[in-house]
Amino acid sequence: MMERRSSKILDNEFLQIKPQFSNKSIRAFFSLRSFSANGEAGRSDLAKLVGFKSQNLITPIQIHSTNVNFLLTAGLVQSCDGVFTNKKELTCSIQVADCMPIYFAHLSENVFGLVHAGWRGLVDGILEKSATLLSKNGYTLSDFEIVIGPSIQKCCFVVRDDIIGRFRNKFTFRTNQNGVYKVDLQKYAFSKMADIGFEESNIELINDCTFCLQEKFHSFRRDGNESGRMIGLIGSS
């Protein structure tokens, strides 16, 4: 059964994602609009603020791809939209502004990761590639808890009939405008992960809409090139 849950606001700059993972050593965070996220420096500042070591950040250079990597060292990762590690000292990071930040945490081992999933990555198979990567590294998919963080919701994610065929019909909705549709990306991602082999009861959705909540979140679809970015972090204490 799909579960929706709110994150916990620790101060006016960031949220704690799923305040209590089953694996109590894993912690995850998501910055708010009020936090100044300026490229790599922004990720470093957030890491320090929440108690991670900035020099241990894994930082993917995101390109809306399906590329995912399992990393054993910190640093920049070129052309990548998902990063995982089993090194306790490392911290995975991504940045988003409407796309889904998807947090992965093993139930008992120090294995965790973050995926940046926009609609292109979602329909092209980034979640399937993430599952394959974890399986190839010897992990069982049902042993992971997953949280889909704040992202654009079906109330605001609008597409036209030129690309609507790329989505499953059950997650698309007609509007009162001809050739215009809305898509529930979070439910689509949930369905995909359940089909792949992740345990449904371990998947949670935070259904805050980044487009609607202007005072709280950045949104590229709302603000265009003037939009800032939110930062996602996950690591182990």
Coordinates of C-alpha atoms in Angstrom, one line a residue:
M1 CA 0.0 0.0 0.0
M2 CA 1.3 3.4 -1.0
E3 CA 2.0 5.7 2.0
R4 CA 2.1 9.5 1.9
R5 CA 3.9 11.3 4.7
S6 CA 5.1 14.8 5.4
S7 CA 8.8 15.5 6.0
K8 CA 9.9 17.2 9.2
I9 CA 10.9 20.8 9.2
L10 CA 14.0 21.2 11.4
D11 CA 14.4 24.9 10.8
N12 CA 13.5 27.4 8.0
E13 CA 16.3 26.2 5.7
F14 CA 15.8 22.4 5.3
L15 CA 13.6 19.4 5.8
Q16 CA 14.6 16.1 7.4
I17 CA 13.4 13.4 5.0
K18 CA 11.7 10.4 6.9
P19 CA 12.9 11.4 10.4
Q20 CA 13.4 7.8 11.4
F21 CA 14.6 5.2 8.9
S22 CA 14.5 1.6 10.0
N23 CA 18.3 1.8 9.6
K24 CA 18.8 4.4 12.4
S25 CA 22.3 5.4 11.2
I26 CA 21.0 6.8 7.9
R27 CA 19.9 10.5 7.7
A28 CA 18.5 12.4 4.7
F29 CA 17.7 16.1 4.1
F30 CA 16.2 18.4 1.5
S31 CA 16.8 22.2 1.4
L32 CA 14.1 24.8 1.2
R33 CA 13.8 27.9 -0.9
S34 CA 15.2 29.9 2.0
F35 CA 18.5 28.1 1.8
S36 CA 21.0 29.6 -0.5
A37 CA 21.9 26.7 -2.8
N38 CA 24.8 28.0 -5.0
G39 CA 26.2 25.1 -7.0
E40 CA 28.8 22.9 -5.3
A41 CA 29.2 25.5 -2.6
G42 CA 25.5 25.2 -1.7
R43 CA 25.8 21.5 -1.3
S44 CA 28.9 21.9 0.8
D45 CA 27.1 24.5 3.0
L46 CA 24.1 22.2 3.5
A47 CA 26.3 19.2 4.3
K48 CA 28.1 21.2 7.1
L49 CA 24.8 22.5 8.4
V50 CA 23.3 19.0 8.9
G51 CA 26.5 17.4 10.2
F52 CA 28.0 15.7 7.1
K53 CA 31.6 16.3 5.9
S54 CA 31.6 18.4 2.8
Q55 CA 34.8 16.8 1.5
N56 CA 32.9 13.5 1.4
L57 CA 30.2 14.5 -1.0
I58 CA 29.4 12.5 -4.1
T59 CA 28.2 15.2 -6.6
P60 CA 26.7 14.0 -9.9
I61 CA 26.7 16.4 -12.9
Q62 CA 23.0 15.9 -13.8
I63 CA 21.9 15.8 -17.4
H64 CA 18.3 14.3 -17.2
S65 CA 19.7 10.9 -18.2
T66 CA 19.2 7.4 -17.0
N67 CA 22.9 7.1 -15.9
V68 CA 23.4 5.8 -12.4
N69 CA 26.6 4.8 -10.6
F70 CA 27.7 2.9 -7.5
L71 CA 30.6 5.0 -6.0
L72 CA 33.3 4.2 -3.5
T73 CA 35.0 7.7 -3.5
A74 CA 33.8 11.3 -3.1
G75 CA 33.9 13.9 -5.9
L76 CA 32.2 14.9 -9.1
V77 CA 30.5 12.3 -11.3
Q78 CA 30.1 13.4 -14.9
S79 CA 26.9 12.9 -16.8
C80 CA 25.0 11.1 -14.0
D81 CA 21.5 11.3 -12.4
G82 CA 21.7 8.7 -9.7
V83 CA 24.4 7.9 -7.1
F84 CA 24.7 5.1 -4.6
T85 CA 27.3 4.0 -2.1
N86 CA 28.0 1.5 0.7
K87 CA 30.8 3.6 2.2
K88 CA 29.6 5.0 5.5
E89 CA 31.8 8.1 5.4
L90 CA 30.3 9.3 2.0
T91 CA 27.3 11.4 1.4
C92 CA 25.2 11.3 -1.8
S93 CA 23.8 14.5 -3.2
I94 CA 21.5 15.8 -6.0
Q95 CA 19.8 19.1 -6.9
V96 CA 16.2 19.5 -8.2
A97 CA 13.6 22.1 -9.0
D98 CA 10.4 20.2 -9.7
C99 CA 12.0 16.8 -10.6
M100 CA 11.7 14.0 -8.1
P101 CA 14.5 13.5 -5.5
I102 CA 14.2 9.8 -4.7
Y103 CA 16.0 8.6 -1.6
F104 CA 17.1 4.9 -1.1
A105 CA 18.1 3.5 2.3
H106 CA 18.9 -0.1 3.1
L107 CA 16.9 -1.5 6.0
S108 CA 20.0 -2.7 7.9
E109 CA 23.2 -2.1 6.0
N110 CA 25.0 1.2 5.3
V111 CA 23.9 1.3 1.7
F112 CA 22.1 4.4 0.4
G113 CA 21.6 6.6 -2.7
L114 CA 19.8 9.4 -4.4
V115 CA 18.2 9.6 -7.8
H116 CA 17.2 12.7 -9.8
A117 CA 14.1 11.7 -11.7
G118 CA 12.5 14.1 -14.1
W119 CA 9.8 12.9 -16.5
R120 CA 12.4 12.0 -19.2
G121 CA 14.5 9.9 -16.8
L122 CA 11.3 8.3 -15.4
V123 CA 9.9 7.2 -18.8
D124 CA 13.3 6.2 -20.2
G125 CA 14.1 3.9 -17.3
I126 CA 16.3 5.4 -14.6
L127 CA 14.4 3.5 -11.9
E128 CA 14.9 0.2 -13.7
K129 CA 18.6 1.0 -14.1
S130 CA 18.9 1.8 -10.4
A131 CA 17.3 -1.5 -9.5
T132 CA 19.7 -3.3 -11.9
L133 CA 22.7 -1.5 -10.3
L134 CA 21.7 -2.4 -6.8
S135 CA 21.1 -6.1 -7.8
K136 CA 24.4 -6.3 -9.5
N137 CA 26.1 -5.1 -6.3
G138 CA 24.5 -7.9 -4.4
Y139 CA 21.6 -6.2 -2.8
T140 CA 17.9 -7.3 -2.5
L141 CA 15.5 -4.7 -3.7
S142 CA 12.9 -5.4 -1.0
D143 CA 15.5 -4.5 1.6
F144 CA 15.4 -0.8 0.7
E145 CA 13.2 1.9 2.1
I146 CA 12.4 4.6 -0.5
V147 CA 11.1 8.2 -0.1
I148 CA 10.1 10.3 -3.1
G149 CA 10.6 13.8 -1.9
P150 CA 8.9 17.1 -2.7
S151 CA 8.3 17.5 -6.5
I152 CA 5.8 18.8 -9.0
Q153 CA 2.4 17.1 -8.5
K154 CA -0.4 16.2 -10.9
C155 CA -2.1 19.5 -10.1
C156 CA 0.7 21.4 -12.0
F157 CA 2.6 19.0 -14.2
V158 CA 1.1 19.7 -17.6
V159 CA 2.1 18.2 -21.0
R160 CA 0.7 18.3 -24.5
D161 CA -0.4 15.6 -26.8
D162 CA 3.0 15.5 -28.5
I163 CA 4.5 13.6 -25.6
I164 CA 1.5 12.2 -23.6
G165 CA 1.9 8.8 -25.3
R166 CA 5.2 8.3 -23.4
F167 CA 3.3 7.9 -20.1
R168 CA 1.1 5.1 -18.9
N169 CA -2.6 6.0 -19.4
K170 CA -3.6 5.3 -15.8
F171 CA -1.4 8.2 -14.6
T172 CA -2.6 10.8 -17.1
F173 CA -5.6 13.1 -16.9
R174 CA -7.3 15.2 -19.5
T175 CA -7.9 18.9 -18.8
N176 CA -10.5 21.2 -20.2
Q177 CA -8.0 22.4 -22.8
N178 CA -7.8 20.4 -26.0
G179 CA -4.5 18.5 -26.3
V180 CA -3.4 19.3 -22.7
Y181 CA -3.0 16.7 -20.0
K182 CA -1.8 16.4 -16.4
V183 CA 0.4 13.5 -15.2
D184 CA 0.9 12.1 -11.7
L185 CA 4.7 11.5 -11.8
Q186 CA 4.9 10.3 -8.2
K187 CA 2.3 7.6 -8.6
Y188 CA 3.9 6.6 -11.9
A189 CA 7.3 6.3 -10.1
F190 CA 5.7 4.3 -7.3
S191 CA 4.0 1.9 -9.7
K192 CA 7.3 1.4 -11.6
M193 CA 9.2 0.6 -8.4
A194 CA 6.6 -1.8 -7.2
D195 CA 6.7 -3.6 -10.6
I196 CA 10.5 -3.7 -10.5
G197 CA 10.6 -5.5 -7.2
F198 CA 10.9 -2.9 -4.5
E199 CA 8.5 -3.5 -1.6
E200 CA 5.4 -1.3 -1.8
S201 CA 5.1 -0.9 1.9
N202 CA 8.6 0.5 2.0
I203 CA 7.9 3.3 -0.4
E204 CA 6.7 6.7 0.8
L205 CA 5.6 9.8 -1.0
I206 CA 6.0 13.4 0.2
N207 CA 3.2 15.1 -1.8
D208 CA 4.3 18.7 -1.3
C209 CA 4.0 20.4 -4.8
T210 CA 7.1 22.4 -5.6
F211 CA 5.1 24.5 -8.2
C212 CA 2.2 25.3 -5.8
L213 CA 4.2 26.1 -2.7
Q214 CA 6.1 29.1 -4.0
E215 CA 7.2 30.4 -0.6
K216 CA 8.7 27.0 0.3
F217 CA 10.3 25.6 -2.9
H218 CA 12.0 26.6 -6.1
S219 CA 10.2 25.5 -9.4
F220 CA 11.7 25.6 -12.8
R221 CA 8.3 25.2 -14.5
R222 CA 7.0 28.2 -12.5
D223 CA 10.0 30.5 -12.6
G224 CA 12.0 29.3 -15.7
N225 CA 15.6 30.2 -15.9
E226 CA 15.3 32.4 -12.8
S227 CA 14.6 29.3 -10.7
G228 CA 17.0 28.3 -8.0
R229 CA 17.5 24.7 -6.9
M230 CA 16.8 22.5 -3.9
I231 CA 19.5 20.1 -2.6
G232 CA 19.0 16.5 -1.5
L233 CA 21.5 14.7 0.7
I234 CA 21.6 11.2 2.2
G235 CA 24.4 9.8 4.4
S236 CA 25.2 7.8 7.5
S237 CA 26.1 9.0 10.9

